[in-house]
PDB file of C-alpha atoms in Angstrom:
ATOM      1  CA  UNK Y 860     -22.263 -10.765  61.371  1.00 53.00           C
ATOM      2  CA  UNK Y 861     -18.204 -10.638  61.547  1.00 51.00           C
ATOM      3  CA  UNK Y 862     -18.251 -13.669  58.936  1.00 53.00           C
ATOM      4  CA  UNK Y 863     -20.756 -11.590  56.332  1.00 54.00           C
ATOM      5  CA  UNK Y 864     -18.226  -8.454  57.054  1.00 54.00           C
ATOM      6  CA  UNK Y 865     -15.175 -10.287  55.996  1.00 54.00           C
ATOM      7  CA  UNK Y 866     -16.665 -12.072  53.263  1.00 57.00           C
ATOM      8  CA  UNK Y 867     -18.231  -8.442  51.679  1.00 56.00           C
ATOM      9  CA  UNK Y 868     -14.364  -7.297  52.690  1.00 56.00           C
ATOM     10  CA  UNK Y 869     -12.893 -10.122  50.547  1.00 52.00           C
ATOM     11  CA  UNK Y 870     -15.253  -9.468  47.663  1.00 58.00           C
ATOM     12  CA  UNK Y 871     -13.815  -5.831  47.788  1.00 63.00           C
ATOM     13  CA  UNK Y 872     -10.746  -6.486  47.449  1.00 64.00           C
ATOM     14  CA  UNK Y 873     -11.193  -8.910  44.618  1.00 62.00           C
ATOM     15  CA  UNK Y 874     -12.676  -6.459  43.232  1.00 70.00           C
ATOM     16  CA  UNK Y 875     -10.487  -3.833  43.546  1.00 64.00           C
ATOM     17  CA  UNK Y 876      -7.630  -6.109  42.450  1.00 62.00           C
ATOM     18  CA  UNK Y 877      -9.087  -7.661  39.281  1.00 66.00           C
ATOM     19  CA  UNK Y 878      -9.776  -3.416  38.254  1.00 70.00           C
ATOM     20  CA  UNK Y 879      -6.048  -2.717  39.172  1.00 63.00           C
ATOM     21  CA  UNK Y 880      -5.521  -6.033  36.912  1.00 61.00           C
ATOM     22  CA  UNK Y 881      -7.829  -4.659  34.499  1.00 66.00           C
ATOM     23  CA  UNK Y 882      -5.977  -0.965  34.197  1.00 59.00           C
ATOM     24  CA  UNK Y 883      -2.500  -2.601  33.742  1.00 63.00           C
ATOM     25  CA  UNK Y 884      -3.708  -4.800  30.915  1.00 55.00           C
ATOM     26  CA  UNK Y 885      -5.152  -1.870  28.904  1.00 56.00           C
ATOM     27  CA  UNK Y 886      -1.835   0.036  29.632  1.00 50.00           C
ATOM     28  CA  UNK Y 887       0.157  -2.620  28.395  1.00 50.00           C
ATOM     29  CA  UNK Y 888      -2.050  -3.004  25.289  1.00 45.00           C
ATOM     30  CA  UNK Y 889      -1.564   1.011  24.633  1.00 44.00           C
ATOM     31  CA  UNK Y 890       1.836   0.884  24.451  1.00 41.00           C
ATOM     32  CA  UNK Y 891       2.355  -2.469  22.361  1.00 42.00           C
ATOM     33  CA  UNK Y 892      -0.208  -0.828  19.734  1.00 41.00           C
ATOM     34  CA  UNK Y 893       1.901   2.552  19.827  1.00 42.00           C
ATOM     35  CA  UNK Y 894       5.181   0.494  19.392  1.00 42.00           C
ATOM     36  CA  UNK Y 895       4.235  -1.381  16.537  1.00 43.00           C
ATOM     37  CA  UNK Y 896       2.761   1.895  15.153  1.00 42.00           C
ATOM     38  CA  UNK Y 897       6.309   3.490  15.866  1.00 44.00           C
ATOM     39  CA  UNK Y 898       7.982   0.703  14.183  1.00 47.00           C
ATOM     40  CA  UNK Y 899       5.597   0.558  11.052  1.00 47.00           C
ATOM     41  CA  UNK Y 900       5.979   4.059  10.224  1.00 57.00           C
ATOM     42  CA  UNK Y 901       9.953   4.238  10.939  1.00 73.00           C
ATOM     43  CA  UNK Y 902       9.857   0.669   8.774  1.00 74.00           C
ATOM     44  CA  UNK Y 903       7.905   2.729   6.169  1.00 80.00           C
ATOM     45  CA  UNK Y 904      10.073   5.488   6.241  1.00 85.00           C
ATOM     46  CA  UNK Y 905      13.310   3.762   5.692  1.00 86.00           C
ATOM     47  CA  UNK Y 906      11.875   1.722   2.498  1.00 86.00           C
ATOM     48  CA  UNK Y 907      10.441   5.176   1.134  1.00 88.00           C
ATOM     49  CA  UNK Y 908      14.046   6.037   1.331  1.00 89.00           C
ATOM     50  CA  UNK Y 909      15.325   3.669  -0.485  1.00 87.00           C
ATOM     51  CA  UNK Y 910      12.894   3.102  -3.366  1.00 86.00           C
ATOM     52  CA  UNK Y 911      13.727   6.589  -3.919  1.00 88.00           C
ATOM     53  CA  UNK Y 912      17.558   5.925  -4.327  1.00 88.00           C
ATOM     54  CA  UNK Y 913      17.318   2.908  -6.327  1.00 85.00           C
ATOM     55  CA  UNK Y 914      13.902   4.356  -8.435  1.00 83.00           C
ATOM     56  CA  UNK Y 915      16.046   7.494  -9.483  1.00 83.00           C
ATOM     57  CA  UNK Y 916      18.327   6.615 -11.904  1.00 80.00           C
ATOM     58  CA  UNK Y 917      14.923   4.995 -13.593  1.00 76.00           C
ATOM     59  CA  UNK Y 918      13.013   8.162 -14.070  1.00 78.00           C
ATOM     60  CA  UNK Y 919      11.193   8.389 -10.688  1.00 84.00           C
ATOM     61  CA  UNK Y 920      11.315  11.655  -8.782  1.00 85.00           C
ATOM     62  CA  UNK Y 921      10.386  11.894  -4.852  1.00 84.00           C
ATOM     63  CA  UNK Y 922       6.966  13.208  -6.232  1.00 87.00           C
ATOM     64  CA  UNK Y 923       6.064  10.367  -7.571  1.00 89.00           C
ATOM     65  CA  UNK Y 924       7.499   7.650  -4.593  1.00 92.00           C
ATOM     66  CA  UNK Y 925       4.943   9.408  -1.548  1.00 92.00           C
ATOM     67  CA  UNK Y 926       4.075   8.472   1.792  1.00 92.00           C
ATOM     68  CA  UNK Y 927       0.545   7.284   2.092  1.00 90.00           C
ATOM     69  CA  UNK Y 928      -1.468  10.429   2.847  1.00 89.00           C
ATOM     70  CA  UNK Y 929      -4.109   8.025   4.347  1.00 86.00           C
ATOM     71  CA  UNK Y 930      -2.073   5.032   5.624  1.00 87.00           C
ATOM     72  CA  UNK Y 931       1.428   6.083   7.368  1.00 83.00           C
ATOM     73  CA  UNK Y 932       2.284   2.215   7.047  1.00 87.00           C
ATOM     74  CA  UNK Y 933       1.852   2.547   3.848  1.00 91.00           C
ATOM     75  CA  UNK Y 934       4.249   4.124  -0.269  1.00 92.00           C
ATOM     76  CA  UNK Y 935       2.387   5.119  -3.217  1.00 94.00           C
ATOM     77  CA  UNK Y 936       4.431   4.606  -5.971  1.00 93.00           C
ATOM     78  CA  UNK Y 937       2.813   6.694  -9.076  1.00 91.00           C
ATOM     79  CA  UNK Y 938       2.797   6.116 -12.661  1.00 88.00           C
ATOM     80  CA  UNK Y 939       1.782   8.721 -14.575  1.00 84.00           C
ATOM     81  CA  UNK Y 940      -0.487   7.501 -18.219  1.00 83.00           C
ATOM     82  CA  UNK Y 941       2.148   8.895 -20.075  1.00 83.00           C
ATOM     83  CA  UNK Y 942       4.362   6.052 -19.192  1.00 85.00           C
ATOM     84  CA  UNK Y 943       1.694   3.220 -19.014  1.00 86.00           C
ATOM     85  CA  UNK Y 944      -0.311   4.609 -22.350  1.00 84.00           C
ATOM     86  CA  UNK Y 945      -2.772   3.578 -22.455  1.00 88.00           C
ATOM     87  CA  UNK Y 946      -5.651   4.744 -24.409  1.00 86.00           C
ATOM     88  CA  UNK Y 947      -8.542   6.602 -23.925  1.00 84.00           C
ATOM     89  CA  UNK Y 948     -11.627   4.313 -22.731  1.00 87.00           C
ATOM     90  CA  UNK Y 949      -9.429   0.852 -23.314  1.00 88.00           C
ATOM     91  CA  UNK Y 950      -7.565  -1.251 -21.155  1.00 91.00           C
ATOM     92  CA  UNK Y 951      -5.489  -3.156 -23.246  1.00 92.00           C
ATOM     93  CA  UNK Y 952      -1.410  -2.759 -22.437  1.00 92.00           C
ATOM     94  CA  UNK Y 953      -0.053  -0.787 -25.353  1.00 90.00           C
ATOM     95  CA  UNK Y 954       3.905  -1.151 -26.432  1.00 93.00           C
ATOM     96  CA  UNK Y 955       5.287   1.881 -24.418  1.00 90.00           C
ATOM     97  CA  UNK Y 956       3.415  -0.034 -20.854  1.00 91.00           C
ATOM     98  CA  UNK Y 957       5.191  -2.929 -21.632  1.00 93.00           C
ATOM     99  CA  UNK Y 958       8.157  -1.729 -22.134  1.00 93.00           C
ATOM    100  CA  UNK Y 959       7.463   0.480 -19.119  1.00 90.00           C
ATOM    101  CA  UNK Y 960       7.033  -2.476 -17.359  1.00 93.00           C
ATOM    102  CA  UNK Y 961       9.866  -4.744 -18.540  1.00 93.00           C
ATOM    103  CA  UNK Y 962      12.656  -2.044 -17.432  1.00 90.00           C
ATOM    104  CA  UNK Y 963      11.380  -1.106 -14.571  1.00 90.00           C
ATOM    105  CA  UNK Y 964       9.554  -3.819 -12.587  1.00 93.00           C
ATOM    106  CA  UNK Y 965      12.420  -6.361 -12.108  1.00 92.00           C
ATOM    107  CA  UNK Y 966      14.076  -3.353 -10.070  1.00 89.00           C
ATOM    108  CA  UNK Y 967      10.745  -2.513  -7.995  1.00 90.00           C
ATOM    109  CA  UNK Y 968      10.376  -6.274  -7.251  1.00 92.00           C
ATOM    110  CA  UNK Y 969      13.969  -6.556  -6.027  1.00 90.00           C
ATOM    111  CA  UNK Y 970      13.866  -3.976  -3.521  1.00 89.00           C
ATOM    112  CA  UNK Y 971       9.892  -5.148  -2.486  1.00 91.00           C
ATOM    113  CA  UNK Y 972      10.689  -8.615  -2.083  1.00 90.00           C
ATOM    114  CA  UNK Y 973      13.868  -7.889   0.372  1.00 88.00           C
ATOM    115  CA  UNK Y 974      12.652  -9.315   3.388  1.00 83.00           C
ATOM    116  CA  UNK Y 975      14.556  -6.294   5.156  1.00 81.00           C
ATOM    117  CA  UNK Y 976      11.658  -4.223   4.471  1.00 84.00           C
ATOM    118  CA  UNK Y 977       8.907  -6.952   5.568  1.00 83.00           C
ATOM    119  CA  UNK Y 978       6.671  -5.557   2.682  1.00 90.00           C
ATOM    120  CA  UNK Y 979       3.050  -7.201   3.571  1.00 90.00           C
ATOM    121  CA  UNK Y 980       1.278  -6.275   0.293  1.00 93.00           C
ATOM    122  CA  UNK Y 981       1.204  -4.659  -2.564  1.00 95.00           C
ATOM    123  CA  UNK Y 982      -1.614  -3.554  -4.377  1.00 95.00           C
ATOM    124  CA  UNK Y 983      -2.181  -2.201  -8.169  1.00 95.00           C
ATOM    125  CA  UNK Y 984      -4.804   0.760  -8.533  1.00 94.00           C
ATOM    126  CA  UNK Y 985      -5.586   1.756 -11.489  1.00 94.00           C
ATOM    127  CA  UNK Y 986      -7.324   5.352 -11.944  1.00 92.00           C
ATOM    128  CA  UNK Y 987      -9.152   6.921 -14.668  1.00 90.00           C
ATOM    129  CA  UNK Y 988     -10.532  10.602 -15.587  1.00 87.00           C
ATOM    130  CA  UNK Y 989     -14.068  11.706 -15.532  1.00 85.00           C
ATOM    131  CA  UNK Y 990     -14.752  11.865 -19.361  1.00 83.00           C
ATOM    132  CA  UNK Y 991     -18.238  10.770 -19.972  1.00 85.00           C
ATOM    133  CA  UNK Y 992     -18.987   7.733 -22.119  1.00 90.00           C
ATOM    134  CA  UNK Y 993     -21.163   9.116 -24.991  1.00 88.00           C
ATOM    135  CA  UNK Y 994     -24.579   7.772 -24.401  1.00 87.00           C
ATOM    136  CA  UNK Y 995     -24.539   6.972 -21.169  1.00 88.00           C
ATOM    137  CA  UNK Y 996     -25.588   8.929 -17.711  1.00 91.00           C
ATOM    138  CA  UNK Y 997     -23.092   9.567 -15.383  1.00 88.00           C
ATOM    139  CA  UNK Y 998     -24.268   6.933 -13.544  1.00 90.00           C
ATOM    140  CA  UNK Y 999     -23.472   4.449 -15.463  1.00 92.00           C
ATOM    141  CA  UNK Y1000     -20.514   6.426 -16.635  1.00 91.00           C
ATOM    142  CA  UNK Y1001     -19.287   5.804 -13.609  1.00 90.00           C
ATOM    143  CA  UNK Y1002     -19.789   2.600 -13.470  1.00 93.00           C
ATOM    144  CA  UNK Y1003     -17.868   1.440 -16.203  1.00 93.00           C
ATOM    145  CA  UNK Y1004     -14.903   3.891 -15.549  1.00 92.00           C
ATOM    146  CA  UNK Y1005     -14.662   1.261 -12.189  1.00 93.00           C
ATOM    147  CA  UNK Y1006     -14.823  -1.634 -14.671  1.00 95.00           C
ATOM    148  CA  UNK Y1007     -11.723   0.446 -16.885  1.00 93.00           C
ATOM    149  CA  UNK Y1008      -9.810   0.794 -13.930  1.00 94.00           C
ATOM    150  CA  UNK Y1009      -9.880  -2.680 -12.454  1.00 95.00           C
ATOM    151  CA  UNK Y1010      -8.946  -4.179 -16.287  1.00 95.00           C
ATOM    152  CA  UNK Y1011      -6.270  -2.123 -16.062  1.00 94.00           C
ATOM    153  CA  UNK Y1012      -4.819  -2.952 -13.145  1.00 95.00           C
ATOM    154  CA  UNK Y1013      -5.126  -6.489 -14.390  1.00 96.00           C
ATOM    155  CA  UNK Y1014      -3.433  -5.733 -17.417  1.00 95.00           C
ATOM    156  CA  UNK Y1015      -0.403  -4.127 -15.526  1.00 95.00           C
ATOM    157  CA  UNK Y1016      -0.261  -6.919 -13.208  1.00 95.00           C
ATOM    158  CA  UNK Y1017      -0.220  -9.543 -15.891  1.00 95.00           C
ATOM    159  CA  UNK Y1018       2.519  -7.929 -18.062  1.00 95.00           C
ATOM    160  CA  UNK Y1019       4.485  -7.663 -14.614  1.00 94.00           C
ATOM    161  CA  UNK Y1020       4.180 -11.073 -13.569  1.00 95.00           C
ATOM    162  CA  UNK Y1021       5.283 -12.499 -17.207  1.00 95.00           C
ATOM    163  CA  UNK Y1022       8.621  -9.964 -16.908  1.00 95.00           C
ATOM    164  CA  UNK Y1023       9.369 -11.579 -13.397  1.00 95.00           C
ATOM    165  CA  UNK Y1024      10.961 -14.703 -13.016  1.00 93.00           C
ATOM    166  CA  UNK Y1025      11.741 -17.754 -10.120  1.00 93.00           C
ATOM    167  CA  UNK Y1026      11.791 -16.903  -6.684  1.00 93.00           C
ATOM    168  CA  UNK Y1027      10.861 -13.009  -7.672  1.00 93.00           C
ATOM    169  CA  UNK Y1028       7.997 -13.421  -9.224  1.00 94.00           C
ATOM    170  CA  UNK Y1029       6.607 -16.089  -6.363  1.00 95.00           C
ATOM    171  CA  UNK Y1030       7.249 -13.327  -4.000  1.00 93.00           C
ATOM    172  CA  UNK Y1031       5.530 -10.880  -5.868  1.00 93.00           C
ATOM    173  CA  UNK Y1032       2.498 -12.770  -6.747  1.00 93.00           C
ATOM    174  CA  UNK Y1033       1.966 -13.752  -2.721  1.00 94.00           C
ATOM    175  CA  UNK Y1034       2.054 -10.174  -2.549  1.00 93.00           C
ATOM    176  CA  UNK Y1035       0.291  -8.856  -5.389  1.00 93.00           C
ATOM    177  CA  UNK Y1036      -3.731  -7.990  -5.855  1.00 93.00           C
ATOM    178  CA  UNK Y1037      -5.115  -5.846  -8.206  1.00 94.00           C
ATOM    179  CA  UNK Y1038      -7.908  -2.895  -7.804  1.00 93.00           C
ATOM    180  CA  UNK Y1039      -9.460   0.063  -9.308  1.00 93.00           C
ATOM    181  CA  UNK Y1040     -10.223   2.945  -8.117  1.00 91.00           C
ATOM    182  CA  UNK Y1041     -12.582   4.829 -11.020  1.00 89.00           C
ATOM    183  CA  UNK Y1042     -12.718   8.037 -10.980  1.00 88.00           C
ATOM    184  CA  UNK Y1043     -13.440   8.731  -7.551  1.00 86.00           C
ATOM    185  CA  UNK Y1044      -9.765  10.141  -6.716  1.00 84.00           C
ATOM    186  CA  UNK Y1045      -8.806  12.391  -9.744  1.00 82.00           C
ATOM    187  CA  UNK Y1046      -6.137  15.004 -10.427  1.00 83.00           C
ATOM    188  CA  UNK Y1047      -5.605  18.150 -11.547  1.00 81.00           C
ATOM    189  CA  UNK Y1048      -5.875  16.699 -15.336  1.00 81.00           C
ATOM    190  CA  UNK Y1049      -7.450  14.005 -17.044  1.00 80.00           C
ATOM    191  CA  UNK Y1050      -4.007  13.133 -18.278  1.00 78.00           C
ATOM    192  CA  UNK Y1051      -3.102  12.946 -14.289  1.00 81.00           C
ATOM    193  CA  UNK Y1052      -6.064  11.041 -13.463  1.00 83.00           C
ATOM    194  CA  UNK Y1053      -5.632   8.725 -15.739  1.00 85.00           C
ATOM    195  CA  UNK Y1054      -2.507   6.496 -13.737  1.00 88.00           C
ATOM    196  CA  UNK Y1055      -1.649   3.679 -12.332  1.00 92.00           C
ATOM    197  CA  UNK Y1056      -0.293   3.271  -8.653  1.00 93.00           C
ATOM    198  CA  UNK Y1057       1.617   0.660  -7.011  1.00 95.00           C
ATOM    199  CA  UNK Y1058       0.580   0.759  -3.172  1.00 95.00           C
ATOM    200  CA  UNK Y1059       2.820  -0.718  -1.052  1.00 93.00           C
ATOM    201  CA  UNK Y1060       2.183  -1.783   2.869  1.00 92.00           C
ATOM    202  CA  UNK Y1061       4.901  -2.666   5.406  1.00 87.00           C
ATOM    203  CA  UNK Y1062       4.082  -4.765   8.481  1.00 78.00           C
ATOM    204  CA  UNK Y1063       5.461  -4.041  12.062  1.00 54.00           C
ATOM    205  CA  UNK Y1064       9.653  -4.775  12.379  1.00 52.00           C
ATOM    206  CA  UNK Y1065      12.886  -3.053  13.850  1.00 45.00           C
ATOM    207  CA  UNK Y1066      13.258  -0.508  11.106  1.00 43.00           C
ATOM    208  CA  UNK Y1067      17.579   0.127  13.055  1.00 47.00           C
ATOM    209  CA  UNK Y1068      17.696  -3.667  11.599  1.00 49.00           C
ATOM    210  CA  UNK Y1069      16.269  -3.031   8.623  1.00 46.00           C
ATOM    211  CA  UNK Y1070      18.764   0.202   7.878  1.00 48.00           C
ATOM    212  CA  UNK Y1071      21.953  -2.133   9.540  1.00 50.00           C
ATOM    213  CA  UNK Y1072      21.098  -5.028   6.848  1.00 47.00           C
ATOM    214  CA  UNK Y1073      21.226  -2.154   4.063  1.00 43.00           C
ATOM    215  CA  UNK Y1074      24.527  -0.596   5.187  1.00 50.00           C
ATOM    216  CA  UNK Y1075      26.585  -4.272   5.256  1.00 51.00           C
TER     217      UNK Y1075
END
């Protein structure tokens, strides 16, 4: 009887110690995740920051260099159609995108491929209004307003990689995918919706590094 007593006692307090094992692990787990969630968005904040100063003198505003509203790890940089121009319903590159492209990218790629910033990806939407195609239901209106998108994308994406060069542009392309988005997120006007955006996620690092390697 005394053995079975010490042996259910034993059990017990295994038990009880692999729960009190169990408990620690999960606290420790809480506060790595909310660390590395500090340290994204602090990391995020200080590259916002600095696109912003460097973007300026190039035309951007702070409305157009945003914080992800859906991803705090995350920068939208938005170009508006009047700069990319392209035309309704095609998704070839005209002129004005590539010269868009040509001034502008080599300064966006410097300050992405910094290793400061630990940029993980970045990824080209491209957006388009809800203008019908004639002859077609919405449906498949739709449809093919996806297909615009994601040529158009490509098309940025191509003209950007043949601007870059060397070590840049191998950074960049590691980086770099393509999407679109249709017109499932669209502004206020069609000339709004139809844009380009340059997403742009950071992964976890000491953003007081990150602002002590800007300031040398």
């Amino acid at each position: 009887m005394e053995d079975r007593d010490n042996s259910e006692h034993l059990g017990s307090s295994l038990t009880d110690l692999m729960t009190s094992l169990m408990v620690i692990f999960i606290l420790l787990l809480l506060v790595f995740i909310s660390h590395t969630a500090s340290k994204d968005a602090a990391l995020s904040d200080t590259l916002l920051k600095e696109l912003r100063i460097e973007l300026k003198p190039q035309g951007f505003n702070e409305n157009s260099i945003i914080p992800d509203p859906k991803d705090r790890n995350a920068i939208l940089v938005i170009v508006p159609n009047h700069l990319m121009g392209f035309e309704s319903k095609e998704a070839i590159l005209p002129l004005a995108g590539k010269e868009f492209l040509q001034s502008h990218i080599p300064q966006i790629a410097g300050i992405l491929c910094n290793k400061t910033f630990g940029v993980d990806s970045i990824v080209v939407e491209g957006h388009t209004d809800r203008q019908p195609w004639q002859g077609f239901s919405p449906e498949v209106s739709q449809n093919k307003n996806l297909t615009l998108s994601q040529e158009r994308s490509m098309a940025v994406v191509e003209e950007a990689l043949n601007v870059l060069k060397g070590d840049t542009r191998q950074c960049f392309l590691d980086k770099l995918s393509a999407t679109g988005r249709g017109d499932r997120e669209l502004e206020r006007t069609d000339e709004e919706s139809r844009r380009v955006i340059f997403k742009i996620h950071v992964k976890a690092q000491d953003a007081k590094s990150a602002e002590q390697e800007l300031t040398r």
